[in-house]
Amino acid sequence: MGVAFFTIVLLHALIHLLGFIKGFGFKEVRELSLPISKPMGVAWLAAAIFLLAYAILFLDKVKYGWIIGLIAVLASQVLIILFWKDAKFGTIPNVIILVVSLVQMGQYRFDQMVQEETGRLLSESKQNITQTLSEEAIRDLPKAVKNWLQRSGAIGKPFQSLGKVMQRAEMQMQPGQDWMKASALQYTTIDMPGFIWTVDVRMNPLLGFRGRDKFEDGKGEMLIKLNSLVNVVNAQGDKLDEGSLQRYLGEMVWFPSSALSPHVRWEAIDDTSAKATMSFNGTEGSGTFYFDENGYVKRFVALRFQGNEDDAPRREWIMEIEDYGVFEGIRVPTKMTATWKLDADDWTWLKLEVTEIRYNERAKE
């Protein structure tokens, strides 16, 4: 798709050179019936240069290339209007270039927003990597939770205060729809509970969306933009605050030492399950962890609001763990699914695979 677009821009630029050639009388151009002066010839050359520059910047994926793209479209379209009789069909590639440039602008602005939010979140993290997780520290936890921490390999290793989780996924936006492939990145802070999760989903070669979920200062936000440009979802509110906190709670499985967070209290249910309740900055939520015979977490279940509307129902939200891996000596889930228990049927909407986790200082790399 990128090569095809580059070819369109390149050909469009070369066609503009015909105006320059005719304006300076280098060669007869029969396709252009209207007279072109030398100053206008220079204008056609300038437009061609802008288009060529944009084609190269697009191919090199330069983040500011969209600015040149917008300038090129403006210059080209002004000339096309002035020479409408001969050049009107040039509007078609200009519309294509305009749309792509606007999408690139949206991507740039989205990335800038995420970068600023991530920087703010990370700046609030106070790392204490000199303190290690000990057997004494986990003494008062429920038996199932202690077993998990021991089996995870976290004992004797530094407390995790910051994490960078790289993911790939398949997502369903509605039950029964096709699965869409996605890549995602998440930063999580432990001492000041929070996360920023960004996802890039391709629906087809022309359409996709960028999403950003955020939990900061006890507040949750969800933003989804079609082609990084048009808001599809922009949600905040109490229900989303609680749901984001419950998600954060379930994702403790990637950061075992976070089980000792002062914001989390544990309640034993039996030898293979325990309920965790988290309170932070006025937001509270809970969920239940279930453990297998080897002590590893196999499932997390929470009663979450499905949606952010006033009448949104609470439903069981289930994170089912399918596989484990080891990062920096700590054994954590790497493959999992997320499922809503609906009235009619269960809806598994997410299949997630963790490809890498970096902790503490390495998370900033």
PDB file of C-alpha atoms in Angstrom, residues 20-307:
ATOM      1  CA  PHE A  20       7.520  24.065 -15.976  1.00  0.00           C
ATOM      2  CA  ILE A  21       8.668  22.693 -19.347  1.00  0.00           C
ATOM      3  CA  LYS A  22       5.942  24.545 -21.244  1.00  0.00           C
ATOM      4  CA  GLY A  23       6.398  27.774 -19.278  1.00  0.00           C
ATOM      5  CA  PHE A  24      10.058  27.967 -20.287  1.00  0.00           C
ATOM      6  CA  GLY A  25       9.476  26.652 -23.792  1.00  0.00           C
ATOM      7  CA  PHE A  26      11.851  23.711 -23.476  1.00  0.00           C
ATOM      8  CA  LYS A  27       9.482  21.545 -25.439  1.00  0.00           C
ATOM      9  CA  GLU A  28       5.998  21.678 -26.853  1.00  0.00           C
ATOM     10  CA  VAL A  29       3.462  20.118 -24.486  1.00  0.00           C
ATOM     11  CA  ARG A  30       0.311  19.406 -26.472  1.00  0.00           C
ATOM     12  CA  GLU A  31      -1.571  18.154 -23.408  1.00  0.00           C
ATOM     13  CA  LEU A  32      -1.554  21.717 -22.021  1.00  0.00           C
ATOM     14  CA  SER A  33      -3.595  24.017 -24.245  1.00  0.00           C
ATOM     15  CA  LEU A  34      -3.572  27.070 -21.985  1.00  0.00           C
ATOM     16  CA  PRO A  35      -0.591  29.460 -22.119  1.00  0.00           C
ATOM     17  CA  ILE A  36       1.846  29.287 -19.208  1.00  0.00           C
ATOM     18  CA  SER A  37       4.154  32.193 -18.355  1.00  0.00           C
ATOM     19  CA  LYS A  38       7.628  31.739 -16.937  1.00  0.00           C
ATOM     20  CA  PRO A  39       6.539  32.785 -13.414  1.00  0.00           C
ATOM     21  CA  MET A  40       3.761  30.200 -13.619  1.00  0.00           C
ATOM     22  CA  GLY A  41       6.308  27.694 -14.891  1.00  0.00           C
ATOM     23  CA  VAL A  42       8.366  28.324 -11.760  1.00  0.00           C
ATOM     24  CA  ALA A  43       5.220  27.765  -9.671  1.00  0.00           C
ATOM     25  CA  TRP A  44       4.646  24.388 -11.376  1.00  0.00           C
ATOM     26  CA  LEU A  45       8.282  23.482 -10.665  1.00  0.00           C
ATOM     27  CA  ALA A  46       7.930  24.477  -7.007  1.00  0.00           C
ATOM     28  CA  ALA A  47       4.814  22.329  -6.644  1.00  0.00           C
ATOM     29  CA  ALA A  48       6.646  19.403  -8.255  1.00  0.00           C
ATOM     30  CA  ILE A  49       9.549  19.818  -5.817  1.00  0.00           C
ATOM     31  CA  PHE A  50       7.189  19.857  -2.829  1.00  0.00           C
ATOM     32  CA  LEU A  51       5.481  16.707  -4.112  1.00  0.00           C
ATOM     33  CA  LEU A  52       8.795  14.945  -4.715  1.00  0.00           C
ATOM     34  CA  ALA A  53       9.996  15.944  -1.254  1.00  0.00           C
ATOM     35  CA  TYR A  54       6.807  14.596   0.286  1.00  0.00           C
ATOM     36  CA  ALA A  55       7.132  11.308  -1.613  1.00  0.00           C
ATOM     37  CA  ILE A  56      10.653  10.826  -0.220  1.00  0.00           C
ATOM     38  CA  LEU A  57       9.638  11.830   3.313  1.00  0.00           C
ATOM     39  CA  PHE A  58       6.691   9.431   3.156  1.00  0.00           C
ATOM     40  CA  LEU A  59       8.936   6.573   2.066  1.00  0.00           C
ATOM     41  CA  ASP A  60      11.406   7.354   4.875  1.00  0.00           C
ATOM     42  CA  LYS A  61       8.529   7.649   7.396  1.00  0.00           C
ATOM     43  CA  VAL A  62       9.674  11.074   8.582  1.00  0.00           C
ATOM     44  CA  LYS A  63       7.260  12.152  11.320  1.00  0.00           C
ATOM     45  CA  TYR A  64       7.006  15.749  10.094  1.00  0.00           C
ATOM     46  CA  GLY A  65       6.481  14.765   6.455  1.00  0.00           C
ATOM     47  CA  TRP A  66       2.760  15.547   6.637  1.00  0.00           C
ATOM     48  CA  ILE A  67       3.567  19.277   6.819  1.00  0.00           C
ATOM     49  CA  ILE A  68       5.263  19.142   3.414  1.00  0.00           C
ATOM     50  CA  GLY A  69       2.360  17.028   2.160  1.00  0.00           C
ATOM     51  CA  LEU A  70      -0.181  19.703   3.093  1.00  0.00           C
ATOM     52  CA  ILE A  71       1.951  22.444   1.525  1.00  0.00           C
ATOM     53  CA  ALA A  72       2.343  20.365  -1.637  1.00  0.00           C
ATOM     54  CA  VAL A  73      -1.406  19.788  -1.925  1.00  0.00           C
ATOM     55  CA  LEU A  74      -2.139  23.480  -1.403  1.00  0.00           C
ATOM     56  CA  ALA A  75       0.404  24.587  -4.014  1.00  0.00           C
ATOM     57  CA  SER A  76      -0.720  21.958  -6.503  1.00  0.00           C
ATOM     58  CA  GLN A  77      -4.439  22.596  -6.100  1.00  0.00           C
ATOM     59  CA  VAL A  78      -4.074  26.364  -6.548  1.00  0.00           C
ATOM     60  CA  LEU A  79      -2.340  25.730  -9.871  1.00  0.00           C
ATOM     61  CA  ILE A  80      -4.948  23.162 -10.875  1.00  0.00           C
ATOM     62  CA  ILE A  81      -7.721  25.693 -10.218  1.00  0.00           C
ATOM     63  CA  LEU A  82      -5.898  28.339 -12.260  1.00  0.00           C
ATOM     64  CA  PHE A  83      -5.451  25.881 -15.131  1.00  0.00           C
ATOM     65  CA  TRP A  84      -8.649  23.927 -14.534  1.00  0.00           C
ATOM     66  CA  LYS A  85      -9.354  23.104 -18.169  1.00  0.00           C
ATOM     67  CA  ASP A  86      -6.060  21.229 -18.577  1.00  0.00           C
ATOM     68  CA  ALA A  87      -5.326  20.110 -15.017  1.00  0.00           C
ATOM     69  CA  LYS A  88      -8.656  19.335 -13.315  1.00  0.00           C
ATOM     70  CA  PHE A  89      -7.985  15.590 -13.047  1.00  0.00           C
ATOM     71  CA  GLY A  90      -4.994  16.377 -10.845  1.00  0.00           C
ATOM     72  CA  THR A  91      -7.530  17.028  -8.081  1.00  0.00           C
ATOM     73  CA  ILE A  92      -7.964  13.264  -7.650  1.00  0.00           C
ATOM     74  CA  PRO A  93      -4.383  12.522  -6.509  1.00  0.00           C
ATOM     75  CA  ASN A  94      -4.446  15.721  -4.453  1.00  0.00           C
ATOM     76  CA  VAL A  95      -7.453  14.451  -2.519  1.00  0.00           C
ATOM     77  CA  ILE A  96      -5.613  11.175  -1.878  1.00  0.00           C
ATOM     78  CA  ILE A  97      -2.474  13.013  -0.745  1.00  0.00           C
ATOM     79  CA  LEU A  98      -4.553  15.319   1.464  1.00  0.00           C
ATOM     80  CA  VAL A  99      -6.246  12.389   3.210  1.00  0.00           C
ATOM     81  CA  VAL A 100      -2.932  10.595   3.816  1.00  0.00           C
ATOM     82  CA  SER A 101      -1.303  13.804   5.091  1.00  0.00           C
ATOM     83  CA  LEU A 102      -4.183  14.419   7.495  1.00  0.00           C
ATOM     84  CA  VAL A 103      -3.924  10.843   8.785  1.00  0.00           C
ATOM     85  CA  GLN A 104      -0.180  11.350   9.312  1.00  0.00           C
ATOM     86  CA  MET A 105      -0.936  14.583  11.148  1.00  0.00           C
ATOM     87  CA  GLY A 106      -3.364  12.688  13.376  1.00  0.00           C
ATOM     88  CA  GLN A 107      -0.741  10.018  14.067  1.00  0.00           C
ATOM     89  CA  TYR A 108       1.822  12.686  14.954  1.00  0.00           C
ATOM     90  CA  ARG A 109      -0.543  14.475  17.338  1.00  0.00           C
ATOM     91  CA  PHE A 110      -1.640  11.169  18.899  1.00  0.00           C
ATOM     92  CA  ASP A 111       1.974  10.102  19.427  1.00  0.00           C
ATOM     93  CA  GLN A 112       2.831  13.495  20.949  1.00  0.00           C
ATOM     94  CA  MET A 113      -0.086  13.207  23.367  1.00  0.00           C
ATOM     95  CA  VAL A 114       0.933   9.690  24.428  1.00  0.00           C
ATOM     96  CA  GLN A 115       4.575  10.719  24.782  1.00  0.00           C
ATOM     97  CA  GLU A 116       3.654  13.626  27.055  1.00  0.00           C
ATOM     98  CA  GLU A 117       1.296  11.494  29.156  1.00  0.00           C
ATOM     99  CA  THR A 118       3.853   8.702  29.439  1.00  0.00           C
ATOM    100  CA  GLY A 119       6.567  11.135  30.475  1.00  0.00           C
ATOM    101  CA  ARG A 120       4.318  12.532  33.188  1.00  0.00           C
ATOM    102  CA  LEU A 121       3.389   9.053  34.440  1.00  0.00           C
ATOM    103  CA  LEU A 122       7.005   7.874  34.557  1.00  0.00           C
ATOM    104  CA  SER A 123       8.138  11.041  36.318  1.00  0.00           C
ATOM    105  CA  GLU A 124       5.765  10.221  39.184  1.00  0.00           C
ATOM    106  CA  SER A 125       7.337   6.787  39.691  1.00  0.00           C
ATOM    107  CA  LYS A 126       9.740   6.698  42.632  1.00  0.00           C
ATOM    108  CA  GLN A 127      11.956   3.689  42.102  1.00  0.00           C
ATOM    109  CA  ASN A 128      13.479   1.798  45.005  1.00  0.00           C
ATOM    110  CA  ILE A 129      15.314  -1.025  43.283  1.00  0.00           C
ATOM    111  CA  THR A 130      17.662  -1.514  46.240  1.00  0.00           C
ATOM    112  CA  GLN A 131      14.867  -3.122  48.271  1.00  0.00           C
ATOM    113  CA  THR A 132      14.261  -6.779  47.483  1.00  0.00           C
ATOM    114  CA  LEU A 133      11.178  -8.913  48.041  1.00  0.00           C
ATOM    115  CA  SER A 134      11.712 -11.241  51.000  1.00  0.00           C
ATOM    116  CA  GLU A 135       9.923 -14.204  52.553  1.00  0.00           C
ATOM    117  CA  GLU A 136       9.332 -12.073  55.623  1.00  0.00           C
ATOM    118  CA  ALA A 137       7.521  -9.437  53.552  1.00  0.00           C
ATOM    119  CA  ILE A 138       4.951 -11.933  52.255  1.00  0.00           C
ATOM    120  CA  ARG A 139       4.378 -13.685  55.592  1.00  0.00           C
ATOM    121  CA  ASP A 140       0.892 -12.248  56.213  1.00  0.00           C
ATOM    122  CA  LEU A 141      -0.486 -12.762  52.720  1.00  0.00           C
ATOM    123  CA  PRO A 142      -3.061 -15.499  51.983  1.00  0.00           C
ATOM    124  CA  LYS A 143      -1.503 -18.902  51.371  1.00  0.00           C
ATOM    125  CA  ALA A 144      -2.415 -18.952  47.670  1.00  0.00           C
ATOM    126  CA  VAL A 145      -0.829 -15.535  47.114  1.00  0.00           C
ATOM    127  CA  LYS A 146       2.344 -16.529  48.988  1.00  0.00           C
ATOM    128  CA  ASN A 147       2.640 -19.674  46.890  1.00  0.00           C
ATOM    129  CA  TRP A 148       2.282 -17.630  43.717  1.00  0.00           C
ATOM    130  CA  LEU A 149       4.988 -15.151  44.717  1.00  0.00           C
ATOM    131  CA  GLN A 150       7.343 -17.971  45.648  1.00  0.00           C
ATOM    132  CA  ARG A 151       6.714 -19.832  42.392  1.00  0.00           C
ATOM    133  CA  SER A 152       7.082 -16.673  40.298  1.00  0.00           C
ATOM    134  CA  GLY A 153      10.746 -16.238  41.198  1.00  0.00           C
ATOM    135  CA  ALA A 154      10.153 -12.734  42.564  1.00  0.00           C
ATOM    136  CA  ILE A 155      11.521 -13.560  46.030  1.00  0.00           C
ATOM    137  CA  GLY A 156      15.022 -12.153  46.410  1.00  0.00           C
ATOM    138  CA  LYS A 157      14.642  -9.811  43.447  1.00  0.00           C
ATOM    139  CA  PRO A 158      14.102  -6.029  43.511  1.00  0.00           C
ATOM    140  CA  PHE A 159      10.584  -4.705  43.956  1.00  0.00           C
ATOM    141  CA  GLN A 160       9.054  -3.782  40.620  1.00  0.00           C
ATOM    142  CA  SER A 161       8.180  -0.103  40.559  1.00  0.00           C
ATOM    143  CA  LEU A 162       7.923   0.343  36.797  1.00  0.00           C
ATOM    144  CA  GLY A 163       7.201  -1.937  33.863  1.00  0.00           C
ATOM    145  CA  LYS A 164       7.149  -1.790  30.078  1.00  0.00           C
ATOM    146  CA  VAL A 165       4.988  -4.503  28.509  1.00  0.00           C
ATOM    147  CA  MET A 166       5.136  -5.156  24.760  1.00  0.00           C
ATOM    148  CA  GLN A 167       2.210  -7.041  23.308  1.00  0.00           C
ATOM    149  CA  ARG A 168       0.553  -8.344  20.193  1.00  0.00           C
ATOM    150  CA  ALA A 169      -3.111  -9.169  20.118  1.00  0.00           C
ATOM    151  CA  GLU A 170      -6.253 -10.084  18.267  1.00  0.00           C
ATOM    152  CA  MET A 171      -9.401  -8.115  19.075  1.00  0.00           C
ATOM    153  CA  GLN A 172     -13.125  -8.296  18.383  1.00  0.00           C
ATOM    154  CA  MET A 173     -15.071  -5.049  18.608  1.00  0.00           C
ATOM    155  CA  GLN A 174     -18.465  -6.793  18.701  1.00  0.00           C
ATOM    156  CA  PRO A 175     -19.526 -10.431  19.194  1.00  0.00           C
ATOM    157  CA  GLY A 176     -19.351 -12.364  15.943  1.00  0.00           C
ATOM    158  CA  GLN A 177     -17.183  -9.831  14.105  1.00  0.00           C
ATOM    159  CA  ASP A 178     -13.910 -10.711  12.418  1.00  0.00           C
ATOM    160  CA  TRP A 179     -10.756 -10.746  14.523  1.00  0.00           C
ATOM    161  CA  MET A 180      -8.406  -7.810  13.978  1.00  0.00           C
ATOM    162  CA  LYS A 181      -4.664  -7.978  14.580  1.00  0.00           C
ATOM    163  CA  ALA A 182      -3.086  -5.388  16.830  1.00  0.00           C
ATOM    164  CA  SER A 183       0.178  -4.385  18.445  1.00  0.00           C
ATOM    165  CA  ALA A 184       0.273  -2.675  21.816  1.00  0.00           C
ATOM    166  CA  LEU A 185       2.608  -1.131  24.361  1.00  0.00           C
ATOM    167  CA  GLN A 186       1.942  -0.491  28.029  1.00  0.00           C
ATOM    168  CA  TYR A 187       3.790   1.379  30.751  1.00  0.00           C
ATOM    169  CA  THR A 188       2.756   0.527  34.308  1.00  0.00           C
ATOM    170  CA  THR A 189       3.790   2.228  37.546  1.00  0.00           C
ATOM    171  CA  ILE A 190       3.465   0.451  40.885  1.00  0.00           C
ATOM    172  CA  ASP A 191       4.209   2.859  43.743  1.00  0.00           C
ATOM    173  CA  MET A 192       1.795   5.420  42.265  1.00  0.00           C
ATOM    174  CA  PRO A 193      -0.629   3.008  40.577  1.00  0.00           C
ATOM    175  CA  GLY A 194      -1.147   3.853  36.935  1.00  0.00           C
ATOM    176  CA  PHE A 195      -0.782   2.701  33.355  1.00  0.00           C
ATOM    177  CA  ILE A 196      -0.846   3.966  29.791  1.00  0.00           C
ATOM    178  CA  TRP A 197      -1.723   1.412  27.113  1.00  0.00           C
ATOM    179  CA  THR A 198      -1.562   2.270  23.423  1.00  0.00           C
ATOM    180  CA  VAL A 199      -2.805  -0.020  20.684  1.00  0.00           C
ATOM    181  CA  ASP A 200      -2.588   0.081  16.899  1.00  0.00           C
ATOM    182  CA  VAL A 201      -5.282  -1.956  15.129  1.00  0.00           C
ATOM    183  CA  ARG A 202      -5.545  -2.530  11.379  1.00  0.00           C
ATOM    184  CA  MET A 203      -9.048  -3.209  10.071  1.00  0.00           C
ATOM    185  CA  ASN A 204      -7.898  -3.306   6.431  1.00  0.00           C
ATOM    186  CA  PRO A 205      -5.138  -1.645   4.352  1.00  0.00           C
ATOM    187  CA  LEU A 206      -7.020   1.679   4.386  1.00  0.00           C
ATOM    188  CA  LEU A 207      -8.670   1.764   7.797  1.00  0.00           C
ATOM    189  CA  GLY A 208      -7.411   1.272  11.302  1.00  0.00           C
ATOM    190  CA  PHE A 209      -7.614   2.858  14.681  1.00  0.00           C
ATOM    191  CA  ARG A 210      -5.317   3.950  17.461  1.00  0.00           C
ATOM    192  CA  GLY A 211      -6.391   3.563  21.042  1.00  0.00           C
ATOM    193  CA  ARG A 212      -5.124   4.800  24.372  1.00  0.00           C
ATOM    194  CA  ASP A 213      -6.327   3.558  27.756  1.00  0.00           C
ATOM    195  CA  LYS A 214      -5.053   5.418  30.777  1.00  0.00           C
ATOM    196  CA  PHE A 215      -5.273   5.040  34.548  1.00  0.00           C
ATOM    197  CA  GLU A 216      -3.720   7.913  36.468  1.00  0.00           C
ATOM    198  CA  ASP A 217      -4.447   9.449  39.873  1.00  0.00           C
ATOM    199  CA  GLY A 218      -7.281   6.955  40.315  1.00  0.00           C
ATOM    200  CA  LYS A 219      -9.031   8.079  37.120  1.00  0.00           C
ATOM    201  CA  GLY A 220      -9.510   6.071  33.950  1.00  0.00           C
ATOM    202  CA  GLU A 221      -9.755   7.311  30.376  1.00  0.00           C
ATOM    203  CA  MET A 222     -10.392   5.607  27.058  1.00  0.00           C
ATOM    204  CA  LEU A 223      -9.657   7.206  23.691  1.00  0.00           C
ATOM    205  CA  ILE A 224     -10.110   5.537  20.298  1.00  0.00           C
ATOM    206  CA  LYS A 225      -9.462   7.372  17.034  1.00  0.00           C
ATOM    207  CA  LEU A 226     -10.252   6.133  13.546  1.00  0.00           C
ATOM    208  CA  ASN A 227      -7.056   6.473  11.499  1.00  0.00           C
ATOM    209  CA  SER A 228      -5.653   8.522  14.410  1.00  0.00           C
ATOM    210  CA  LEU A 229      -7.916  11.374  13.316  1.00  0.00           C
ATOM    211  CA  VAL A 230     -11.602  10.952  14.162  1.00  0.00           C
ATOM    212  CA  ASN A 231     -12.764  10.272  17.709  1.00  0.00           C
ATOM    213  CA  VAL A 232     -14.744   7.040  17.961  1.00  0.00           C
ATOM    214  CA  VAL A 233     -14.606   6.825  21.762  1.00  0.00           C
ATOM    215  CA  ASN A 234     -13.532   9.476  24.243  1.00  0.00           C
ATOM    216  CA  ALA A 235     -14.727   8.350  27.644  1.00  0.00           C
ATOM    217  CA  GLN A 236     -14.198   9.241  31.294  1.00  0.00           C
ATOM    218  CA  GLY A 237     -16.310   8.751  34.394  1.00  0.00           C
ATOM    219  CA  ASP A 238     -16.781   6.803  37.617  1.00  0.00           C
ATOM    220  CA  LYS A 239     -17.571   3.494  35.906  1.00  0.00           C
ATOM    221  CA  LEU A 240     -14.464   3.740  33.753  1.00  0.00           C
ATOM    222  CA  ASP A 241     -12.405   4.721  36.806  1.00  0.00           C
ATOM    223  CA  GLU A 242     -13.452   1.536  38.589  1.00  0.00           C
ATOM    224  CA  GLY A 243     -13.032  -0.648  35.502  1.00  0.00           C
ATOM    225  CA  SER A 244      -9.544   0.724  34.854  1.00  0.00           C
ATOM    226  CA  LEU A 245      -8.580   0.050  38.463  1.00  0.00           C
ATOM    227  CA  GLN A 246      -9.889  -3.528  38.203  1.00  0.00           C
ATOM    228  CA  ARG A 247      -7.878  -4.005  35.034  1.00  0.00           C
ATOM    229  CA  TYR A 248      -4.797  -2.692  36.839  1.00  0.00           C
ATOM    230  CA  LEU A 249      -5.522  -5.144  39.638  1.00  0.00           C
ATOM    231  CA  GLY A 250      -5.686  -8.111  37.250  1.00  0.00           C
ATOM    232  CA  GLU A 251      -2.464  -7.069  35.548  1.00  0.00           C
ATOM    233  CA  MET A 252      -0.559  -7.446  38.820  1.00  0.00           C
ATOM    234  CA  VAL A 253       0.221 -10.915  37.452  1.00  0.00           C
ATOM    235  CA  TRP A 254       2.943  -9.219  35.365  1.00  0.00           C
ATOM    236  CA  PHE A 255       4.386  -7.503  38.449  1.00  0.00           C
ATOM    237  CA  PRO A 256       4.270 -10.024  41.322  1.00  0.00           C
ATOM    238  CA  SER A 257       5.811  -7.726  43.938  1.00  0.00           C
ATOM    239  CA  SER A 258       2.882  -5.323  43.439  1.00  0.00           C
ATOM    240  CA  ALA A 259       0.836  -7.783  45.532  1.00  0.00           C
ATOM    241  CA  LEU A 260       2.394  -5.998  48.526  1.00  0.00           C
ATOM    242  CA  SER A 261       1.151  -2.573  47.450  1.00  0.00           C
ATOM    243  CA  PRO A 262      -0.247  -0.574  50.388  1.00  0.00           C
ATOM    244  CA  HIS A 263      -3.260   0.178  48.183  1.00  0.00           C
ATOM    245  CA  VAL A 264      -4.204  -3.527  47.950  1.00  0.00           C
ATOM    246  CA  ARG A 265      -5.751  -5.662  50.671  1.00  0.00           C
ATOM    247  CA  TRP A 266      -6.131  -9.433  50.386  1.00  0.00           C
ATOM    248  CA  GLU A 267      -8.818 -11.792  51.619  1.00  0.00           C
ATOM    249  CA  ALA A 268      -8.299 -15.548  51.519  1.00  0.00           C
ATOM    250  CA  ILE A 269     -11.157 -17.547  50.012  1.00  0.00           C
ATOM    251  CA  ASP A 270      -9.548 -20.992  50.107  1.00  0.00           C
ATOM    252  CA  ASP A 271      -6.163 -22.569  49.396  1.00  0.00           C
ATOM    253  CA  THR A 272      -6.402 -21.854  45.665  1.00  0.00           C
ATOM    254  CA  SER A 273      -8.148 -18.477  45.483  1.00  0.00           C
ATOM    255  CA  ALA A 274      -7.977 -15.031  47.043  1.00  0.00           C
ATOM    256  CA  LYS A 275      -9.853 -11.770  46.651  1.00  0.00           C
ATOM    257  CA  ALA A 276      -7.936  -8.527  46.156  1.00  0.00           C
ATOM    258  CA  THR A 277      -9.456  -5.097  46.781  1.00  0.00           C
ATOM    259  CA  MET A 278      -7.678  -1.945  45.725  1.00  0.00           C
ATOM    260  CA  SER A 279      -8.386   1.617  46.861  1.00  0.00           C
ATOM    261  CA  PHE A 280      -6.601   4.584  45.353  1.00  0.00           C
ATOM    262  CA  ASN A 281      -7.494   8.283  45.283  1.00  0.00           C
ATOM    263  CA  GLY A 282     -11.189   7.678  45.916  1.00  0.00           C
ATOM    264  CA  THR A 283     -11.583   4.808  43.448  1.00  0.00           C
ATOM    265  CA  GLU A 284     -12.120   1.254  44.675  1.00  0.00           C
ATOM    266  CA  GLY A 285     -12.524  -2.082  42.944  1.00  0.00           C
ATOM    267  CA  SER A 286     -11.954  -5.765  43.532  1.00  0.00           C
ATOM    268  CA  GLY A 287     -11.413  -9.065  41.786  1.00  0.00           C
ATOM    269  CA  THR A 288     -10.636 -12.681  42.567  1.00  0.00           C
ATOM    270  CA  PHE A 289      -7.465 -14.538  41.616  1.00  0.00           C
ATOM    271  CA  TYR A 290      -7.618 -18.291  41.052  1.00  0.00           C
ATOM    272  CA  PHE A 291      -4.469 -20.430  41.218  1.00  0.00           C
ATOM    273  CA  ASP A 292      -3.627 -23.848  39.755  1.00  0.00           C
ATOM    274  CA  GLU A 293      -2.117 -26.839  41.575  1.00  0.00           C
ATOM    275  CA  ASN A 294       1.396 -25.497  40.899  1.00  0.00           C
ATOM    276  CA  GLY A 295       0.659 -22.148  42.523  1.00  0.00           C
ATOM    277  CA  TYR A 296       0.437 -20.063  39.349  1.00  0.00           C
ATOM    278  CA  VAL A 297      -2.423 -17.680  38.606  1.00  0.00           C
ATOM    279  CA  LYS A 298      -4.763 -19.299  36.101  1.00  0.00           C
ATOM    280  CA  ARG A 299      -7.684 -16.868  36.140  1.00  0.00           C
ATOM    281  CA  PHE A 300      -8.755 -13.427  37.330  1.00  0.00           C
ATOM    282  CA  VAL A 301     -12.455 -12.589  37.645  1.00  0.00           C
ATOM    283  CA  ALA A 302     -13.990  -9.185  38.354  1.00  0.00           C
ATOM    284  CA  LEU A 303     -17.502  -7.738  38.241  1.00  0.00           C
ATOM    285  CA  ARG A 304     -16.954  -4.813  35.881  1.00  0.00           C
ATOM    286  CA  PHE A 305     -19.252  -2.334  34.226  1.00  0.00           C
ATOM    287  CA  GLN A 306     -19.609  -3.244  30.560  1.00  0.00           C
ATOM    288  CA  GLY A 307     -19.608   0.253  29.142  1.00  0.00           C
TER     289      GLY A 307
END
